[in-house]
């Protein structure tokens, strides 16, 4: 049963208007007191030669209450429809219960492939908080697309190639101590990398040495390749530790190095199409018609760059996955880079390039800390995650000292709190990291939603033995109950909006509002109290059950786990 379609049918009958026009004109009133759906009568004024309020009034008289519509009221130029609450709740709660985890899903994406590239940290450099932003958005998007039926591949485009490896090899050969590095790989590699930059200021010849090492690496020299592999392997061990903490998995770790033997073809194609021009010894694609700087394909020494590898990667992905969408979750500072490579791909007549999109996000500000790698003063992500878990644990220790599985709960809440923070606003807004807001159990936070879920689950545990499968929802039609069920109903719209705009924030806002409605409901409608009659109890329990399911599914689409009690 679709209430909107039902109302559209009724209006069509009463007015003789085109059915699709009617349905698309229907709006959700800004205030719940104004009903569930509003039909604006303004466009009818011309045809009917009457003022809209009069049209609304005359139409309202044509509607008598029936099974699904309780009443229709004229309000100014609008005709407002009020659903039959009991019927709407019954339909919705039953639908949620029978759909289970599939509530809010659709078949929209069946047969289509979406690639979500995210995280993509750089080898031998710390996985910093900007990568965490990408990882949070990127962990969520595949779940959202999968809910809509898409086939999704999660890709990690590791930064594992480029001239910085020449520098690192040079630094390692001068000051590297394998035993020390093995104990704390990324920190130690970063240390010698920073030292390289300091020393190179005094001794610029170090830069030449580094260039030579990178050249050797590109030519496949055994010793440098072994070192490169070693750096990559030990870095990945650390990255994977963080991914395990976050519950993130990738289908592919093909990083920049993977494309090192696939770039010549790109250079040849661009050359054949006459797109390459010389500029100060480098080969570039001119993009002046778009008012953006040229895209460098080969540097003056013949070396390829980041952009070349990205173009090769896009071509490879097109051939390998034949994608419908290829999404890059990368910080907004790289917006020009993506504009350039997409423009080059379009110029090469790759019609699929229009399906590539850069999904940017803002900066993360940690009051008082610096984010750059060069000077070594960075915040290590693993430390941030651990800090969140420890702080959560301390809160639990104070609030629920007798809880059994404190560690597990602290981990799910601590990690959830961080993920939520990144998905709380639209992506492009900057984030100021604040523990107080993140771990505020009363404010807009993951713990707030997780707590709502746990409260609901504890009610259901206490109600064990009560069979509410055939509950009569007409016993639970107060404003709070009805508002909550309406939230449950609209989950599918939030999922679609999130995918349309590649914005998990829509689901974040949804689940926060849902939890608010849930809290309001159980604070005003007693459920298991003795003076609540059996039928009302059952109706409310059915609503609790449906609500907890949807909170869990929605948090799941954000990559946030729930706990059964807290
Ligand atoms: N490794 C890069 C960085 O840390 C991000 C890679 C983004 N992805 C891409 N296809 N260029 O800044």
Coordinates of C-alpha atoms and ligand atoms in Angstrom, one line a residue:
X1 CA 0.0 0.0 0.0
X2 CA 1.4 3.3 -1.1
X3 CA -0.4 6.2 0.6
X4 CA 0.9 8.9 -1.7
X5 CA -0.3 7.0 -4.8
X6 CA -3.6 6.4 -3.2
X7 CA -4.1 10.1 -2.5
X8 CA -3.0 11.0 -6.1
X9 CA -5.6 8.6 -7.5
X10 CA -8.3 10.2 -5.4
X11 CA -7.3 13.7 -6.5
X12 CA -7.2 12.6 -10.1
X13 CA -10.7 11.2 -9.8
X14 CA -12.0 14.4 -8.3
X15 CA -10.3 16.8 -10.6
X16 CA -9.8 15.0 -13.9
X17 CA -6.2 16.2 -13.9
X18 CA -3.3 14.2 -15.3
X19 CA -2.4 11.5 -12.8
X20 CA 1.4 12.1 -13.0
X21 CA 1.0 15.8 -12.7
X22 CA -1.0 15.3 -9.5
X23 CA 1.5 12.9 -8.0
X24 CA 4.5 15.1 -8.6
X25 CA 2.7 18.2 -7.3
X26 CA 2.0 16.5 -3.9
X27 CA 4.1 17.9 -1.2
X28 CA 5.0 17.1 2.4
X29 CA 3.6 20.0 4.6
X30 CA 6.2 21.8 6.5
X31 CA 4.4 21.2 9.8
X32 CA 3.0 17.9 10.9
X33 CA -0.2 19.7 12.2
X34 CA -0.9 20.5 8.5
X35 CA -1.3 16.8 7.7
X36 CA 0.6 14.2 5.8
X37 CA 0.4 15.4 2.2
X38 CA -0.5 18.7 0.7
X39 CA -1.9 19.4 -2.8
X40 CA -1.2 23.0 -4.0
X41 CA -4.2 24.3 -5.9
X42 CA -2.5 27.3 -7.4
X43 CA -1.9 25.8 -10.9
X44 CA -5.6 25.0 -11.2
X45 CA -6.6 28.7 -10.7
X46 CA -6.1 29.5 -14.4
X47 CA -8.0 26.6 -15.8
X48 CA -10.8 26.7 -13.3
X49 CA -11.0 30.6 -13.2
X50 CA -11.3 30.5 -9.5
X51 CA -9.1 31.6 -6.6
X52 CA -7.0 28.7 -5.2
X53 CA -8.5 28.9 -1.6
X54 CA -11.9 28.4 -3.1
X55 CA -10.8 25.5 -5.3
X56 CA -9.2 23.9 -2.1
X57 CA -12.4 24.4 -0.2
X58 CA -14.6 22.9 -2.9
X59 CA -12.3 19.9 -3.3
X60 CA -12.2 19.3 0.4
X61 CA -15.9 18.9 0.4
X62 CA -15.6 16.0 -2.1
X63 CA -13.6 13.9 0.3
X64 CA -15.2 11.8 2.9
X65 CA -13.2 9.7 5.2
X66 CA -12.3 6.1 4.1
X67 CA -10.0 3.3 5.1
X68 CA -6.8 5.2 4.3
X69 CA -7.7 8.9 4.4
X70 CA -9.0 10.3 7.6
X71 CA -9.9 13.7 6.2
X72 CA -9.0 16.4 3.7
X73 CA -8.9 20.0 4.8
X74 CA -8.5 23.3 2.9
X75 CA -5.9 25.6 4.2
X76 CA -5.3 28.7 2.1
X77 CA -4.6 27.5 -1.4
X78 CA -3.7 24.0 -0.2
X79 CA -5.7 20.9 0.2
X80 CA -4.2 19.0 3.2
X81 CA -4.6 15.2 3.6
X82 CA -4.6 13.4 6.9
X83 CA -4.0 9.7 6.7
X84 CA -5.8 7.2 8.8
X85 CA -3.1 6.9 11.5
X86 CA -4.0 3.3 12.6
X87 CA -4.0 2.1 9.0
X88 CA -0.8 3.9 8.1
X89 CA 1.0 2.5 11.2
X90 CA -0.2 -1.0 10.6
X91 CA 1.0 -1.0 7.0
X92 CA 4.3 0.5 7.9
X93 CA 5.1 -1.5 10.9
X94 CA 4.2 -4.7 9.2
X95 CA 6.3 -3.8 6.1
X96 CA 9.3 -3.0 8.3
X97 CA 9.0 -6.3 10.2
X98 CA 8.6 -8.4 7.1
X99 CA 11.4 -6.6 5.2
X100 CA 13.8 -6.9 8.2
X101 CA 17.3 -5.7 7.2
X102 CA 16.1 -5.0 3.7
X103 CA 13.8 -2.2 4.8
X104 CA 14.6 0.9 2.8
X105 CA 16.3 -1.1 0.1
X106 CA 15.5 -1.1 -3.6
X107 CA 16.3 -2.8 -6.9
X108 CA 17.4 0.5 -8.4
X109 CA 21.0 -0.6 -9.0
X110 CA 20.6 -4.2 -10.0
X111 CA 23.0 -5.1 -12.8
X112 CA 25.0 -1.9 -12.3
X113 CA 28.5 -1.6 -11.0
X114 CA 29.8 1.2 -8.8
X115 CA 33.4 1.6 -7.9
X116 CA 34.1 3.5 -4.7
X117 CA 37.8 4.5 -4.3
X118 CA 38.6 5.7 -0.8
X119 CA 41.2 6.0 1.9
X120 CA 44.2 5.6 -0.4
X121 CA 47.0 6.4 2.1
X122 CA 50.6 6.8 1.1
X123 CA 53.2 4.2 1.8
X124 CA 55.8 5.0 4.6
X125 CA 53.7 8.0 5.6
X126 CA 51.2 8.1 8.4
X127 CA 47.6 7.4 7.8
X128 CA 46.4 10.8 9.0
X129 CA 43.1 12.2 9.9
X130 CA 42.3 13.4 6.4
X131 CA 42.6 9.8 5.2
X132 CA 40.2 8.9 8.1
X133 CA 37.6 11.3 6.7
X134 CA 37.9 9.6 3.3
X135 CA 37.7 6.2 5.0
X136 CA 34.6 7.1 6.9
X137 CA 32.8 8.4 3.8
X138 CA 34.1 5.6 1.8
X139 CA 33.1 2.9 4.3
X140 CA 29.6 4.2 4.2
X141 CA 29.0 4.8 0.4
X142 CA 29.4 1.1 -0.7
X143 CA 26.9 0.0 2.0
X144 CA 24.4 2.6 0.8
X145 CA 24.8 1.6 -2.9
X146 CA 24.5 -2.1 -1.9
X147 CA 21.3 -1.4 -0.2
X148 CA 20.0 -0.1 -3.5
X149 CA 21.0 -3.3 -5.3
X150 CA 24.3 -2.1 -6.9
X151 CA 27.3 -4.3 -7.3
X152 CA 30.0 -2.4 -5.5
X153 CA 33.8 -2.6 -5.5
X154 CA 35.8 -0.9 -2.8
X155 CA 39.2 0.2 -4.1
X156 CA 42.3 1.5 -2.3
X157 CA 44.5 3.5 -4.6
X158 CA 47.6 3.3 -2.5
X159 CA 50.2 6.0 -2.9
X160 CA 53.0 3.5 -3.5
X161 CA 54.9 5.1 -6.4
X162 CA 56.6 8.4 -7.2
X163 CA 59.8 10.3 -6.7
X164 CA 59.4 10.3 -2.9
X165 CA 60.5 6.7 -3.0
X166 CA 63.8 7.7 -4.4
X167 CA 64.2 10.0 -1.4
X168 CA 63.2 7.3 1.1
X169 CA 65.6 4.8 -0.4
X170 CA 68.4 7.3 -0.2
X171 CA 67.5 8.2 3.4
X172 CA 67.3 4.5 4.3
X173 CA 70.7 3.7 2.8
X174 CA 72.2 6.6 4.8
X175 CA 70.5 6.4 8.2
X176 CA 68.1 3.4 8.1
X177 CA 68.4 0.8 10.8
X178 CA 66.2 -2.2 10.0
X179 CA 65.8 -3.4 13.6
X180 CA 64.6 0.0 14.7
X181 CA 62.3 0.4 11.7
X182 CA 60.7 -3.0 12.2
X183 CA 59.6 -2.1 15.7
X184 CA 57.6 1.0 14.6
X185 CA 57.8 1.1 10.8
X186 CA 55.9 4.2 9.7
X187 CA 57.1 6.5 12.5
X188 CA 60.7 5.5 11.9
X189 CA 60.5 5.8 8.1
X190 CA 58.9 9.1 8.5
X191 CA 61.8 10.2 10.8
X192 CA 64.4 9.4 8.1
X193 CA 62.2 11.0 5.4
X194 CA 62.0 14.2 7.4
X195 CA 65.8 14.0 8.0
X196 CA 66.3 13.7 4.3
X197 CA 64.5 17.0 3.7
X198 CA 66.5 18.8 6.4
X199 CA 69.8 17.5 5.0
X200 CA 68.9 18.2 1.4
X201 CA 68.5 21.9 2.3
X202 CA 72.3 22.0 3.0
X203 CA 73.3 19.4 0.5
X204 CA 71.1 19.7 -2.7
X205 CA 73.1 16.9 -4.3
X206 CA 70.9 14.5 -2.2
X207 CA 68.0 15.4 -4.5
X208 CA 70.0 14.1 -7.5
X209 CA 70.8 10.9 -5.7
X210 CA 67.1 10.4 -4.9
X211 CA 66.2 11.0 -8.5
X212 CA 68.7 8.3 -9.5
X213 CA 67.2 5.9 -7.1
X214 CA 63.7 6.4 -8.4
X215 CA 65.0 5.9 -11.9
X216 CA 66.5 2.6 -10.8
X217 CA 63.2 1.7 -9.3
X218 CA 61.3 2.5 -12.4
X219 CA 63.9 0.4 -14.4
X220 CA 63.2 -2.6 -12.1
X221 CA 66.6 -2.7 -10.4
X222 CA 66.6 -5.5 -7.9
X223 CA 68.0 -3.8 -4.8
X224 CA 65.8 -0.8 -4.9
X225 CA 62.7 -2.8 -5.8
X226 CA 63.3 -5.0 -2.8
X227 CA 63.6 -2.0 -0.5
X228 CA 60.4 -0.5 -2.1
X229 CA 58.6 -3.8 -1.4
X230 CA 59.8 -3.9 2.1
X231 CA 58.5 -0.3 2.8
X232 CA 55.2 -1.2 1.2
X233 CA 54.8 -4.4 3.1
X234 CA 55.5 -3.0 6.6
X235 CA 53.3 0.0 5.9
X236 CA 50.4 -2.2 4.8
X237 CA 50.6 -4.1 8.0
X238 CA 50.1 -0.9 9.9
X239 CA 47.3 0.3 7.6
X240 CA 45.5 -3.0 7.9
X241 CA 45.6 -2.8 11.7
X242 CA 43.7 0.5 11.4
X243 CA 41.3 -1.0 8.9
X244 CA 40.6 -3.9 11.2
X245 CA 39.8 -1.5 14.0
X246 CA 37.5 0.4 11.7
X247 CA 35.9 -2.7 10.2
X248 CA 36.9 -1.7 6.7
X249 CA 37.6 -4.1 3.8
X250 CA 38.8 -3.5 0.3
X251 CA 38.3 -5.6 -2.8
X252 CA 41.5 -4.2 -4.3
X253 CA 44.7 -2.6 -3.1
X254 CA 46.0 -1.8 -6.6
X255 CA 47.9 1.4 -5.9
X256 CA 49.8 3.8 -8.1
X257 CA 52.6 1.3 -8.6
X258 CA 50.2 -1.2 -10.2
X259 CA 49.8 1.2 -13.1
X260 CA 53.5 1.8 -13.7
X261 CA 53.6 -0.5 -16.7
X262 CA 50.2 0.7 -18.0
X263 CA 51.1 4.3 -18.6
X264 CA 53.0 4.0 -21.9
X265 CA 49.7 3.0 -23.5
X266 CA 48.1 6.2 -22.2
X267 CA 50.9 8.3 -23.5
X268 CA 50.6 6.6 -26.9
X269 CA 46.8 7.1 -27.1
X270 CA 47.1 10.8 -26.2
X271 CA 49.9 11.2 -28.6
X272 CA 48.0 9.5 -31.5
X273 CA 45.0 11.7 -30.8
X274 CA 47.3 14.7 -31.2
X275 CA 46.6 15.9 -27.6
X276 CA 50.1 16.1 -26.4
X277 CA 52.0 19.4 -26.7
X278 CA 55.5 20.4 -25.5
X279 CA 55.9 22.8 -22.6
X280 CA 59.3 23.6 -21.2
X281 CA 60.4 20.1 -22.1
X282 CA 57.4 18.4 -20.6
X283 CA 54.6 16.8 -22.5
X284 CA 51.2 18.2 -21.5
X285 CA 47.6 18.3 -22.5
X286 CA 46.5 21.8 -23.0
X287 CA 43.3 22.7 -21.2
X288 CA 43.2 26.5 -21.7
X289 CA 39.7 26.3 -23.2
X290 CA 38.5 25.3 -19.7
X291 CA 40.6 28.0 -18.1
X292 CA 42.6 25.5 -16.1
X293 CA 46.3 24.7 -16.2
X294 CA 47.6 22.1 -18.6
X295 CA 47.7 18.5 -17.4
X296 CA 51.3 17.3 -17.3
X297 CA 51.7 13.7 -18.6
X298 CA 55.5 13.3 -18.9
X299 CA 57.9 15.5 -17.0
X300 CA 60.9 17.0 -18.8
X301 CA 63.1 14.0 -17.6
X302 CA 60.5 11.6 -19.1
X303 CA 59.1 10.5 -15.8
X304 CA 55.4 10.0 -15.4
X305 CA 53.4 11.7 -12.6
X306 CA 50.4 11.2 -10.3
X307 CA 48.0 12.4 -13.1
X308 CA 49.4 9.9 -15.6
X309 CA 48.9 7.1 -13.2
X310 CA 45.4 8.2 -12.5
X311 CA 44.5 8.2 -16.1
X312 CA 45.9 4.7 -16.6
X313 CA 44.0 3.6 -13.5
X314 CA 40.7 5.0 -14.9
X315 CA 41.2 3.2 -18.2
X316 CA 42.1 -0.1 -16.4
X317 CA 39.0 0.2 -14.2
X318 CA 36.8 0.8 -17.3
X319 CA 38.1 -2.3 -18.9
X320 CA 38.1 -4.4 -15.8
X321 CA 34.8 -3.5 -14.3
X322 CA 32.8 -1.7 -17.1
X323 CA 31.5 0.6 -14.3
X324 CA 28.4 2.7 -14.2
X325 CA 30.0 5.0 -11.7
X326 CA 33.6 5.4 -10.7
X327 CA 33.7 7.5 -7.5
X328 CA 36.9 9.0 -6.0
X329 CA 36.5 9.9 -2.3
X330 CA 39.4 12.3 -2.0
X331 CA 39.9 15.6 -0.2
X332 CA 38.7 18.8 -1.8
X333 CA 42.3 20.2 -2.2
X334 CA 42.7 17.8 -5.1
X335 CA 39.7 19.2 -7.0
X336 CA 41.9 20.7 -9.7
X337 CA 43.8 17.4 -10.2
X338 CA 40.5 15.6 -10.9
X339 CA 39.2 18.3 -13.1
X340 CA 42.3 18.0 -15.2
X341 CA 42.4 14.2 -15.5
X342 CA 38.6 14.0 -16.3
X343 CA 39.1 16.7 -18.9
X344 CA 42.0 14.8 -20.6
X345 CA 39.9 11.6 -20.6
X346 CA 37.0 13.5 -22.2
X347 CA 39.3 14.9 -24.8
X348 CA 40.5 11.3 -25.5
X349 CA 36.9 10.6 -26.4
X350 CA 36.4 8.1 -23.6
X351 CA 32.7 8.5 -23.3
X352 CA 32.6 6.6 -20.0
X353 CA 34.7 9.4 -18.4
X354 CA 31.4 11.2 -17.7
X355 CA 30.7 8.5 -15.1
X356 CA 33.8 9.4 -13.1
X357 CA 33.3 11.7 -10.2
X358 CA 35.4 13.3 -7.5
X359 CA 33.6 13.2 -4.2
X360 CA 35.5 15.8 -2.1
X361 CA 35.4 16.5 1.6
X362 CA 36.5 19.4 3.9
X363 CA 39.5 19.7 6.2
X364 CA 39.7 18.3 9.7
X365 CA 40.9 20.8 12.3
X366 CA 42.3 19.5 15.5
X367 CA 42.7 22.6 17.7
X368 CA 46.4 23.2 18.2
X369 CA 47.8 20.5 15.9
X370 CA 49.4 20.5 12.5
X371 CA 48.7 18.0 9.7
X372 CA 51.7 18.2 7.5
X373 CA 54.0 15.2 7.0
X374 CA 57.2 17.2 6.2
X375 CA 57.9 18.4 9.7
X376 CA 56.9 15.2 11.4
X377 CA 54.4 16.9 13.7
X378 CA 51.4 14.9 12.9
X379 CA 48.6 13.2 14.7
X380 CA 48.6 9.4 14.2
X381 CA 45.3 8.0 13.5
X382 CA 45.7 4.9 15.5
X383 CA 46.3 7.0 18.5
X384 CA 43.1 9.0 17.9
X385 CA 41.1 5.8 17.6
X386 CA 42.6 4.4 20.8
X387 CA 42.0 7.6 22.6
X388 CA 38.3 7.5 21.6
X389 CA 38.0 3.9 22.9
X390 CA 39.7 4.8 26.1
X391 CA 37.6 7.8 26.8
X392 CA 34.4 5.8 26.1
X393 CA 35.6 3.1 28.4
X394 CA 36.1 5.7 31.2
X395 CA 32.5 7.0 30.7
X396 CA 31.2 3.4 30.9
X397 CA 33.3 2.8 34.0
X398 CA 31.6 5.7 35.7
X399 CA 28.0 5.2 34.4
X400 CA 27.7 1.4 34.3
X401 CA 30.4 -0.1 36.4
X402 CA 28.8 -3.5 36.4
X403 CA 28.6 -3.9 32.6
X404 CA 30.1 -7.3 31.5
X405 CA 31.5 -6.7 28.0
X406 CA 33.0 -3.2 28.6
X407 CA 35.8 -3.6 26.1
X408 CA 33.6 -4.6 23.2
X409 CA 31.1 -1.9 24.0
X410 CA 33.8 0.7 24.4
X411 CA 35.2 -0.2 21.0
X412 CA 31.9 -0.1 19.1
X413 CA 30.9 3.2 20.7
X414 CA 34.4 4.8 20.5
X415 CA 34.8 3.9 16.8
X416 CA 31.2 4.7 16.0
X417 CA 31.6 8.1 17.6
X418 CA 34.4 9.0 15.3
X419 CA 32.7 7.7 12.1
X420 CA 29.6 9.6 13.0
X421 CA 31.5 12.8 13.4
X422 CA 32.8 12.7 9.8
X423 CA 29.3 12.0 8.5
X424 CA 27.5 14.5 10.6
X425 CA 27.6 17.5 8.1
X426 CA 27.6 17.7 4.4
X427 CA 31.0 16.4 3.2
X428 CA 32.5 19.7 2.1
X429 CA 32.2 21.4 5.4
X430 CA 35.3 21.5 7.6
X431 CA 35.3 19.6 10.8
X432 CA 36.6 20.7 14.1
X433 CA 37.4 17.6 16.1
X434 CA 36.0 17.8 19.7
X435 CA 35.8 14.9 22.1
X436 CA 33.1 16.6 24.1
X437 CA 30.7 16.7 21.1
X438 CA 31.7 13.3 19.8
X439 CA 31.1 11.5 23.0
X440 CA 28.1 13.5 24.2
X441 CA 25.5 10.8 24.9
X442 CA 22.8 13.4 24.9
X443 CA 23.7 15.4 21.9
X444 CA 23.8 14.5 18.2
X445 CA 26.3 11.7 18.3
X446 CA 26.8 8.0 17.6
X447 CA 26.5 7.1 21.3
X448 CA 23.1 8.9 21.4
X449 CA 21.8 6.7 18.6
X450 CA 23.4 3.6 19.9
X451 CA 21.9 4.3 23.3
X452 CA 18.5 4.7 21.8
X453 CA 18.9 1.4 20.1
X454 CA 20.1 -0.3 23.3
X455 CA 17.2 1.2 25.3
X456 CA 14.7 -0.3 22.8
X457 CA 16.4 -3.7 22.9
X458 CA 16.3 -3.8 26.7
X459 CA 12.5 -3.0 26.6
X460 CA 12.1 -6.0 24.2
X461 CA 14.1 -8.2 26.4
X462 CA 12.0 -7.3 29.4
X463 CA 8.8 -8.0 27.3
X464 CA 9.9 -11.5 26.5
X465 CA 6.9 -13.8 26.3
X466 CA 4.5 -11.2 25.1
X467 CA 3.4 -11.9 21.5
X468 CA 2.8 -8.6 19.7
X469 CA 2.9 -10.0 16.2
X470 CA -0.8 -9.3 15.7
X471 CA -0.8 -6.0 17.6
X472 CA -3.7 -3.6 17.0
X473 CA -1.9 -0.4 16.0
X474 CA -5.1 1.7 16.5
X475 CA -4.1 1.6 20.2
X476 CA -1.0 3.6 19.5
X477 CA -1.9 6.6 17.5
X478 CA -0.7 9.5 19.7
X479 CA 1.3 12.3 18.0
X480 CA 4.6 10.9 19.2
X481 CA 3.7 7.4 18.0
X482 CA 2.5 8.5 14.7
X483 CA 5.5 10.8 14.2
X484 CA 7.9 7.9 14.9
X485 CA 6.2 5.6 12.5
X486 CA 6.3 8.3 9.8
X487 CA 10.1 8.4 10.3
X488 CA 10.3 4.7 9.8
X489 CA 8.3 5.0 6.6
X490 CA 10.7 7.6 5.1
X491 CA 14.0 5.6 5.4
X492 CA 14.0 4.6 1.7
X493 CA 14.0 8.2 0.7
X494 CA 17.0 9.0 2.9
X495 CA 18.9 6.1 1.3
X496 CA 18.1 7.3 -2.2
X497 CA 19.1 10.9 -1.4
X498 CA 22.3 9.7 0.1
X499 CA 23.2 7.7 -3.0
X500 CA 22.1 10.5 -5.4
X501 CA 24.4 13.0 -3.8
X502 CA 27.0 10.6 -2.5
X503 CA 26.3 12.1 0.9
X504 CA 26.1 9.6 3.9
X505 CA 25.1 12.7 5.8
X506 CA 21.5 12.2 4.7
X507 CA 21.4 8.9 6.5
X508 CA 23.2 10.3 9.5
X509 CA 20.6 13.1 9.8
X510 CA 17.8 10.5 9.3
X511 CA 19.0 8.1 12.0
X512 CA 19.5 11.0 14.4
X513 CA 16.0 12.3 13.8
X514 CA 14.6 8.7 14.0
X515 CA 16.3 8.2 17.4
X516 CA 15.0 11.6 18.6
X517 CA 11.5 10.5 17.6
X518 CA 12.0 7.2 19.3
X519 CA 13.2 8.8 22.6
X520 CA 10.3 11.2 22.6
X521 CA 7.9 8.3 22.0
X522 CA 9.1 6.2 24.9
X523 CA 9.5 9.2 27.3
X524 CA 5.8 10.1 26.8
X525 CA 4.2 6.7 26.2
X526 CA 4.8 4.2 28.9
X527 CA 5.3 0.7 27.5
X528 CA 5.7 -2.0 30.2
X529 CA 4.2 -0.2 33.2
X530 CA 1.5 -2.1 35.0
X531 CA -1.3 0.4 34.3
X532 CA -0.8 0.1 30.5
X533 CA -3.5 -2.3 29.1
X534 CA -2.4 -5.4 27.2
X535 CA -3.5 -4.2 23.8
X536 CA -1.7 -0.8 24.1
X537 CA 1.4 -2.6 25.4
X538 CA 1.5 -4.9 22.4
X539 CA 1.0 -2.0 19.9
X540 CA 3.8 0.0 21.5
X541 CA 6.1 -3.1 21.6
X542 CA 5.6 -3.6 17.9
X543 CA 6.6 0.0 17.3
X544 CA 9.7 -0.4 19.6
X545 CA 10.7 -3.6 17.6
X546 CA 10.3 -1.9 14.2
X547 CA 12.2 1.2 15.4
X548 CA 15.2 -0.7 16.8
X549 CA 15.5 -2.6 13.5
X550 CA 15.6 0.5 11.4
X551 CA 18.0 2.3 13.7
X552 CA 20.4 -0.7 13.4
X553 CA 20.1 -0.8 9.6
X554 CA 20.6 2.9 9.2
X555 CA 23.6 3.0 11.5
X556 CA 24.9 -0.1 9.6
X557 CA 24.8 2.0 6.4
X558 CA 27.0 4.5 8.1
X559 CA 29.4 1.6 9.1
X560 CA 28.5 2.1 12.8
X561 CA 27.8 -1.0 14.9
X562 CA 25.2 -1.3 17.6
X563 CA 25.4 -2.9 21.1
X564 CA 22.5 -4.8 22.8
X565 CA 22.9 -3.0 26.1
X566 CA 24.9 0.0 27.4
Ligands
LIG1 N1 47.4 9.0 -2.0 C1 46.7 10.2 -2.2 C2 46.9 11.1 -0.9 O1 47.1 10.6 0.1 C3 45.2 10.1 -2.4 C4 44.9 9.3 -3.7 C5 43.6 9.7 -4.3 N2 43.2 8.9 -5.4 C6 43.5 9.0 -6.6 N3 43.0 8.2 -7.5 N4 44.3 10.0 -7.0 O2 46.7 12.3 -1.1

